[in-house]
PDB file of C-alpha atoms in Angstrom:
ATOM      1  CA  MET G   1     155.734-178.982 207.333  1.00 81.00           C
ATOM      2  CA  VAL G   2     155.464-179.314 211.135  1.00 82.00           C
ATOM      3  CA  VAL G   3     154.954-176.307 213.505  1.00 80.00           C
ATOM      4  CA  ASP G   4     155.827-177.235 217.061  1.00 78.00           C
ATOM      5  CA  LEU G   5     153.652-175.068 219.327  1.00 75.00           C
ATOM      6  CA  GLY G   6     155.044-176.754 222.478  1.00 67.00           C
ATOM      7  CA  ALA G   7     158.613-175.630 221.682  1.00 65.00           C
ATOM      8  CA  GLY G   8     159.776-172.832 223.968  1.00 67.00           C
ATOM      9  CA  SER G   9     156.812-173.082 226.257  1.00 69.00           C
ATOM     10  CA  LYS G  10     158.985-174.404 229.153  1.00 72.00           C
ATOM     11  CA  GLY G  11     161.306-171.390 229.063  1.00 74.00           C
ATOM     12  CA  ARG G  12     158.499-168.847 228.851  1.00 73.00           C
ATOM     13  CA  ALA G  13     156.643-170.666 231.744  1.00 76.00           C
ATOM     14  CA  VAL G  14     159.698-170.624 233.949  1.00 81.00           C
ATOM     15  CA  ALA G  15     160.619-167.043 233.148  1.00 84.00           C
ATOM     16  CA  SER G  16     157.146-165.664 233.792  1.00 86.00           C
ATOM     17  CA  GLY G  17     156.725-167.671 236.996  1.00 87.00           C
ATOM     18  CA  VAL G  18     160.083-166.564 238.375  1.00 89.00           C
ATOM     19  CA  ALA G  19     159.431-162.921 237.488  1.00 90.00           C
ATOM     20  CA  ALA G  20     155.996-162.894 239.138  1.00 91.00           C
ATOM     21  CA  GLY G  21     157.352-164.800 242.141  1.00 90.00           C
ATOM     22  CA  VAL G  22     160.300-162.448 242.657  1.00 92.00           C
ATOM     23  CA  VAL G  23     157.999-159.325 242.457  1.00 92.00           C
ATOM     24  CA  GLY G  24     155.632-161.007 244.921  1.00 92.00           C
ATOM     25  CA  LEU G  25     158.310-162.052 247.361  1.00 92.00           C
ATOM     26  CA  ILE G  26     159.864-158.539 247.357  1.00 92.00           C
ATOM     27  CA  SER G  27     156.488-156.994 247.919  1.00 92.00           C
ATOM     28  CA  LEU G  28     155.563-159.390 250.738  1.00 90.00           C
ATOM     29  CA  VAL G  29     158.987-159.214 252.483  1.00 91.00           C
ATOM     30  CA  SER G  30     158.812-155.455 252.214  1.00 91.00           C
ATOM     31  CA  ALA G  31     155.475-155.319 253.856  1.00 90.00           C
ATOM     32  CA  LEU G  32     156.364-157.757 256.583  1.00 89.00           C
ATOM     33  CA  THR G  33     159.632-156.051 257.489  1.00 90.00           C
ATOM     34  CA  GLY G  34     158.353-152.532 257.555  1.00 86.00           C
ATOM     35  CA  GLN G  35     160.068-151.413 254.407  1.00 87.00           C
ATOM     36  CA  VAL G  36     156.800-149.893 252.959  1.00 87.00           C
ATOM     37  CA  ALA G  37     156.264-146.194 253.524  1.00 86.00           C
ATOM     38  CA  GLY G  38     152.743-145.134 254.280  1.00 83.00           C
ATOM     39  CA  GLY G  39     149.938-146.110 256.660  1.00 85.00           C
ATOM     40  CA  THR G  40     148.500-149.487 257.578  1.00 86.00           C
ATOM     41  CA  GLY G  41     146.421-149.612 254.435  1.00 89.00           C
ATOM     42  CA  VAL G  42     149.475-149.282 252.272  1.00 89.00           C
ATOM     43  CA  VAL G  43     151.315-152.042 254.141  1.00 88.00           C
ATOM     44  CA  VAL G  44     148.311-154.343 253.867  1.00 90.00           C
ATOM     45  CA  ALA G  45     147.926-153.549 250.127  1.00 91.00           C
ATOM     46  CA  ALA G  46     151.631-154.353 249.512  1.00 90.00           C
ATOM     47  CA  GLY G  47     151.230-157.644 251.470  1.00 91.00           C
ATOM     48  CA  VAL G  48     148.098-158.611 249.501  1.00 93.00           C
ATOM     49  CA  LEU G  49     149.870-157.722 246.235  1.00 92.00           C
ATOM     50  CA  GLY G  50     152.796-159.848 247.270  1.00 91.00           C
ATOM     51  CA  VAL G  51     150.608-162.840 247.904  1.00 93.00           C
ATOM     52  CA  VAL G  52     148.783-162.371 244.630  1.00 93.00           C
ATOM     53  CA  PHE G  53     152.069-162.217 242.651  1.00 92.00           C
ATOM     54  CA  ILE G  54     153.452-165.260 244.445  1.00 92.00           C
ATOM     55  CA  ALA G  55     150.265-167.127 243.527  1.00 92.00           C
ATOM     56  CA  VAL G  56     150.615-166.046 239.926  1.00 91.00           C
ATOM     57  CA  GLY G  57     154.223-167.213 240.003  1.00 90.00           C
ATOM     58  CA  LEU G  58     153.145-170.668 241.193  1.00 89.00           C
ATOM     59  CA  ILE G  59     150.691-171.127 238.242  1.00 87.00           C
ATOM     60  CA  PRO G  60     153.405-172.550 235.956  1.00 84.00           C
ATOM     61  CA  LEU G  61     154.189-175.167 238.614  1.00 83.00           C
ATOM     62  CA  VAL G  62     150.540-176.179 238.992  1.00 85.00           C
ATOM     63  CA  ALA G  63     149.839-176.263 235.280  1.00 80.00           C
ATOM     64  CA  TRP G  64     153.255-177.519 234.187  1.00 77.00           C
ATOM     65  CA  ARG G  65     151.943-180.576 232.353  1.00 72.00           C
ATOM     66  CA  ALA G  66     149.290-178.609 230.397  1.00 70.00           C
ATOM     67  CA  ILE G  67     151.690-175.720 229.566  1.00 73.00           C
ATOM     68  CA  THR G  68     154.606-177.889 228.380  1.00 71.00           C
ATOM     69  CA  ARG G  69     152.639-180.598 226.594  1.00 75.00           C
ATOM     70  CA  PRO G  70     153.778-181.322 223.031  1.00 79.00           C
ATOM     71  CA  ARG G  71     151.433-179.752 220.382  1.00 83.00           C
ATOM     72  CA  ARG G  72     152.111-179.861 216.667  1.00 87.00           C
ATOM     73  CA  LEU G  73     150.320-178.513 213.580  1.00 91.00           C
ATOM     74  CA  VAL G  74     151.170-180.695 210.592  1.00 93.00           C
ATOM     75  CA  ILE G  75     150.447-179.557 207.026  1.00 93.00           C
ATOM     76  CA  GLU G  76     151.109-182.343 204.566  1.00 92.00           C
ATOM     77  CA  GLN G  77     149.987-183.757 201.193  1.00 91.00           C
ATOM     78  CA  PRO G  78     146.895-185.619 202.567  1.00 93.00           C
ATOM     79  CA  GLY G  79     145.641-182.688 204.644  1.00 94.00           C
ATOM     80  CA  ILE G  80     146.088-180.833 207.880  1.00 95.00           C
ATOM     81  CA  ARG G  81     146.231-182.280 211.354  1.00 93.00           C
ATOM     82  CA  TRP G  82     146.664-181.254 214.955  1.00 93.00           C
ATOM     83  CA  ASP G  83     148.735-183.632 217.151  1.00 90.00           C
ATOM     84  CA  ASP G  84     148.176-183.198 220.830  1.00 86.00           C
ATOM     85  CA  PRO G  85     149.041-186.472 222.670  1.00 80.00           C
ATOM     86  CA  ARG G  86     147.585-185.227 225.961  1.00 76.00           C
ATOM     87  CA  GLY G  87     144.639-183.371 224.439  1.00 78.00           C
ATOM     88  CA  THR G  88     142.354-183.571 221.439  1.00 86.00           C
ATOM     89  CA  SER G  89     143.981-184.488 218.137  1.00 90.00           C
ATOM     90  CA  TRP G  90     142.270-184.247 214.767  1.00 94.00           C
ATOM     91  CA  ALA G  91     142.953-184.660 211.100  1.00 95.00           C
ATOM     92  CA  VAL G  92     141.190-183.188 208.009  1.00 96.00           C
ATOM     93  CA  ALA G  93     141.573-184.084 204.443  1.00 95.00           C
ATOM     94  CA  TRP G  94     142.053-181.217 201.935  1.00 95.00           C
ATOM     95  CA  THR G  95     138.911-182.321 200.121  1.00 95.00           C
ATOM     96  CA  GLU G  96     136.933-181.552 203.251  1.00 96.00           C
ATOM     97  CA  LEU G  97     137.900-177.904 203.322  1.00 96.00           C
ATOM     98  CA  SER G  98     136.727-174.946 201.081  1.00 95.00           C
ATOM     99  CA  GLY G  99     139.283-172.559 202.640  1.00 94.00           C
ATOM    100  CA  VAL G 100     142.065-172.059 205.093  1.00 95.00           C
ATOM    101  CA  ALA G 101     143.280-168.655 206.381  1.00 94.00           C
ATOM    102  CA  ILE G 102     145.688-167.342 208.878  1.00 93.00           C
ATOM    103  CA  SER G 103     144.166-164.653 211.123  1.00 90.00           C
ATOM    104  CA  ARG G 104     146.394-162.175 212.831  1.00 87.00           C
ATOM    105  CA  THR G 105     145.377-159.544 215.426  1.00 84.00           C
ATOM    106  CA  VAL G 106     147.821-156.937 216.649  1.00 73.00           C
ATOM    107  CA  GLN G 107     147.622-155.387 220.089  1.00 65.00           C
ATOM    108  CA  ARG G 108     146.481-151.750 220.074  1.00 64.00           C
ATOM    109  CA  ARG G 109     148.724-149.022 221.343  1.00 62.00           C
ATOM    110  CA  PHE G 110     147.118-146.370 223.569  1.00 67.00           C
ATOM    111  CA  GLY G 111     149.863-144.274 224.966  1.00 67.00           C
ATOM    112  CA  PRO G 112     153.607-143.565 224.801  1.00 69.00           C
ATOM    113  CA  ALA G 113     154.452-146.396 227.125  1.00 64.00           C
ATOM    114  CA  ASP G 114     152.934-148.870 224.709  1.00 61.00           C
ATOM    115  CA  TYR G 115     155.655-148.087 222.263  1.00 64.00           C
ATOM    116  CA  LEU G 116     158.402-149.340 224.625  1.00 66.00           C
ATOM    117  CA  LEU G 117     157.505-153.044 224.336  1.00 63.00           C
ATOM    118  CA  PRO G 118     156.800-155.005 221.180  1.00 63.00           C
ATOM    119  CA  ARG G 119     153.105-155.383 220.423  1.00 62.00           C
ATOM    120  CA  LYS G 120     151.509-158.753 220.978  1.00 75.00           C
ATOM    121  CA  VAL G 121     150.255-160.542 217.837  1.00 79.00           C
ATOM    122  CA  ARG G 122     147.590-163.129 218.257  1.00 85.00           C
ATOM    123  CA  VAL G 123     147.708-165.864 215.591  1.00 89.00           C
ATOM    124  CA  ARG G 124     144.876-168.311 214.591  1.00 90.00           C
ATOM    125  CA  LEU G 125     144.346-170.792 211.830  1.00 92.00           C
ATOM    126  CA  ASP G 126     140.868-170.617 210.323  1.00 93.00           C
ATOM    127  CA  LEU G 127     139.394-173.688 208.598  1.00 94.00           C
ATOM    128  CA  PHE G 128     136.317-173.428 206.524  1.00 94.00           C
ATOM    129  CA  PRO G 129     134.419-176.749 205.783  1.00 95.00           C
ATOM    130  CA  ALA G 130     133.454-177.611 202.198  1.00 94.00           C
ATOM    131  CA  ASP G 131     130.152-179.154 203.184  1.00 93.00           C
ATOM    132  CA  PRO G 132     127.524-179.104 205.930  1.00 91.00           C
ATOM    133  CA  GLY G 133     128.348-182.714 206.992  1.00 93.00           C
ATOM    134  CA  PHE G 134     131.832-181.668 208.186  1.00 94.00           C
ATOM    135  CA  ARG G 135     130.719-180.815 211.719  1.00 91.00           C
ATOM    136  CA  THR G 136     129.064-184.252 212.136  1.00 93.00           C
ATOM    137  CA  ARG G 137     132.159-186.043 210.770  1.00 95.00           C
ATOM    138  CA  HIS G 138     134.551-184.226 213.103  1.00 95.00           C
ATOM    139  CA  PRO G 139     132.955-183.944 216.598  1.00 94.00           C
ATOM    140  CA  GLU G 140     136.572-183.829 218.026  1.00 94.00           C
ATOM    141  CA  MET G 141     136.828-180.304 216.604  1.00 93.00           C
ATOM    142  CA  GLU G 142     133.671-178.977 218.180  1.00 91.00           C
ATOM    143  CA  HIS G 143     135.695-176.832 220.643  1.00 90.00           C
ATOM    144  CA  LEU G 144     137.120-174.929 217.669  1.00 91.00           C
ATOM    145  CA  TRP G 145     133.773-174.192 216.038  1.00 91.00           C
ATOM    146  CA  LYS G 146     133.062-170.436 215.573  1.00 83.00           C
ATOM    147  CA  ALA G 147     129.551-170.017 214.180  1.00 68.00           C
ATOM    148  CA  HIS G 148     129.901-166.331 213.460  1.00 66.00           C
ATOM    149  CA  ARG G 149     132.534-167.211 210.876  1.00 67.00           C
ATOM    150  CA  VAL G 150     130.931-170.478 209.792  1.00 72.00           C
ATOM    151  CA  GLY G 151     134.233-172.212 210.345  1.00 89.00           C
ATOM    152  CA  TYR G 152     136.739-173.506 212.827  1.00 93.00           C
ATOM    153  CA  ARG G 153     139.454-171.405 214.542  1.00 92.00           C
ATOM    154  CA  LEU G 154     142.597-172.989 215.983  1.00 90.00           C
ATOM    155  CA  PRO G 155     144.360-170.471 218.301  1.00 89.00           C
ATOM    156  CA  LEU G 156     148.149-170.535 217.926  1.00 86.00           C
ATOM    157  CA  GLY G 157     148.872-168.068 220.632  1.00 81.00           C
ATOM    158  CA  SER G 158     150.928-164.940 220.525  1.00 80.00           C
ATOM    159  CA  ALA G 159     153.410-166.438 218.118  1.00 77.00           C
ATOM    160  CA  PRO G 160     154.008-164.458 214.932  1.00 82.00           C
ATOM    161  CA  ARG G 161     156.968-166.755 214.171  1.00 84.00           C
ATOM    162  CA  HIS G 162     154.472-169.420 213.117  1.00 86.00           C
ATOM    163  CA  ILE G 163     152.871-167.320 210.328  1.00 90.00           C
ATOM    164  CA  ASP G 164     155.601-167.689 207.691  1.00 91.00           C
ATOM    165  CA  PRO G 165     156.032-171.428 207.922  1.00 91.00           C
ATOM    166  CA  ILE G 166     152.255-172.091 207.784  1.00 92.00           C
ATOM    167  CA  ASP G 167     151.913-169.494 204.860  1.00 93.00           C
ATOM    168  CA  GLN G 168     154.694-171.257 202.831  1.00 93.00           C
ATOM    169  CA  ALA G 169     153.233-174.713 203.577  1.00 92.00           C
ATOM    170  CA  MET G 170     149.765-173.671 202.506  1.00 93.00           C
ATOM    171  CA  ARG G 171     151.048-172.032 199.304  1.00 92.00           C
ATOM    172  CA  ALA G 172     152.992-175.257 198.555  1.00 92.00           C
ATOM    173  CA  HIS G 173     150.267-177.851 199.390  1.00 91.00           C
ATOM    174  CA  ARG G 174     146.986-176.166 198.649  1.00 91.00           C
ATOM    175  CA  PRO G 175     147.157-172.670 197.062  1.00 92.00           C
ATOM    176  CA  ASN G 176     143.681-173.184 195.582  1.00 93.00           C
ATOM    177  CA  ILE G 177     141.957-173.066 199.037  1.00 94.00           C
ATOM    178  CA  TYR G 178     144.460-170.869 200.842  1.00 94.00           C
ATOM    179  CA  LEU G 179     142.880-167.505 201.692  1.00 94.00           C
ATOM    180  CA  ALA G 180     146.181-165.963 202.816  1.00 91.00           C
ATOM    181  CA  ILE G 181     146.923-163.925 205.931  1.00 89.00           C
ATOM    182  CA  ARG G 182     144.024-161.792 207.248  1.00 88.00           C
ATOM    183  CA  ASP G 183     144.586-158.927 209.535  1.00 84.00           C
ATOM    184  CA  GLU G 184     141.728-158.512 211.959  1.00 80.00           C
ATOM    185  CA  ASP G 185     140.618-155.797 214.329  1.00 68.00           C
ATOM    186  CA  PHE G 186     143.009-154.671 217.032  1.00 56.00           C
ATOM    187  CA  VAL G 187     143.093-156.270 220.419  1.00 49.00           C
ATOM    188  CA  SER G 188     143.498-154.157 223.505  1.00 45.00           C
ATOM    189  CA  GLY G 189     145.117-155.232 226.713  1.00 44.00           C
ATOM    190  CA  LEU G 190     146.648-158.550 227.448  1.00 41.00           C
ATOM    191  CA  THR G 191     144.179-160.751 225.520  1.00 40.00           C
TER     192      THR G 191
END
């Protein structure tokens, strides 16, 4: 089973960049052409906000290679691996793991407006080593180490669509170490 985390990132990057850029451009043009009602402070604030939104809209262009790089999670008979040709790839045999879990965190709703949009779901794959020597054998995974959980956490982004394929692959390949889907505490804001 292969989960392609890079798929769809181009479209999302372009859409978010264009949206932020358009809002910024409208705000900046409005401030510069006198279309903003209020005093000088309001005009300056509209101009500053316009520049900020334009800068946010340019982030996808600046980070295009990082955003759109191919990234794949592969769950197969020998084990589990992360393929990231332009980043850090790793592979772990099933015998090296005592457990694997999918962690899911749902964005908290605070007010009525929060019910208008779908809630964000943050997805992570948690890997628990079978022995203390795992960390020494896999220095390429050090950036995933989460000491408070005594394991490794691979963030998969706000992509609940990845949960079912990973769940099915784990049940098919290693149900004996699969710890299922774990719902964690709520997340507030845009995290």
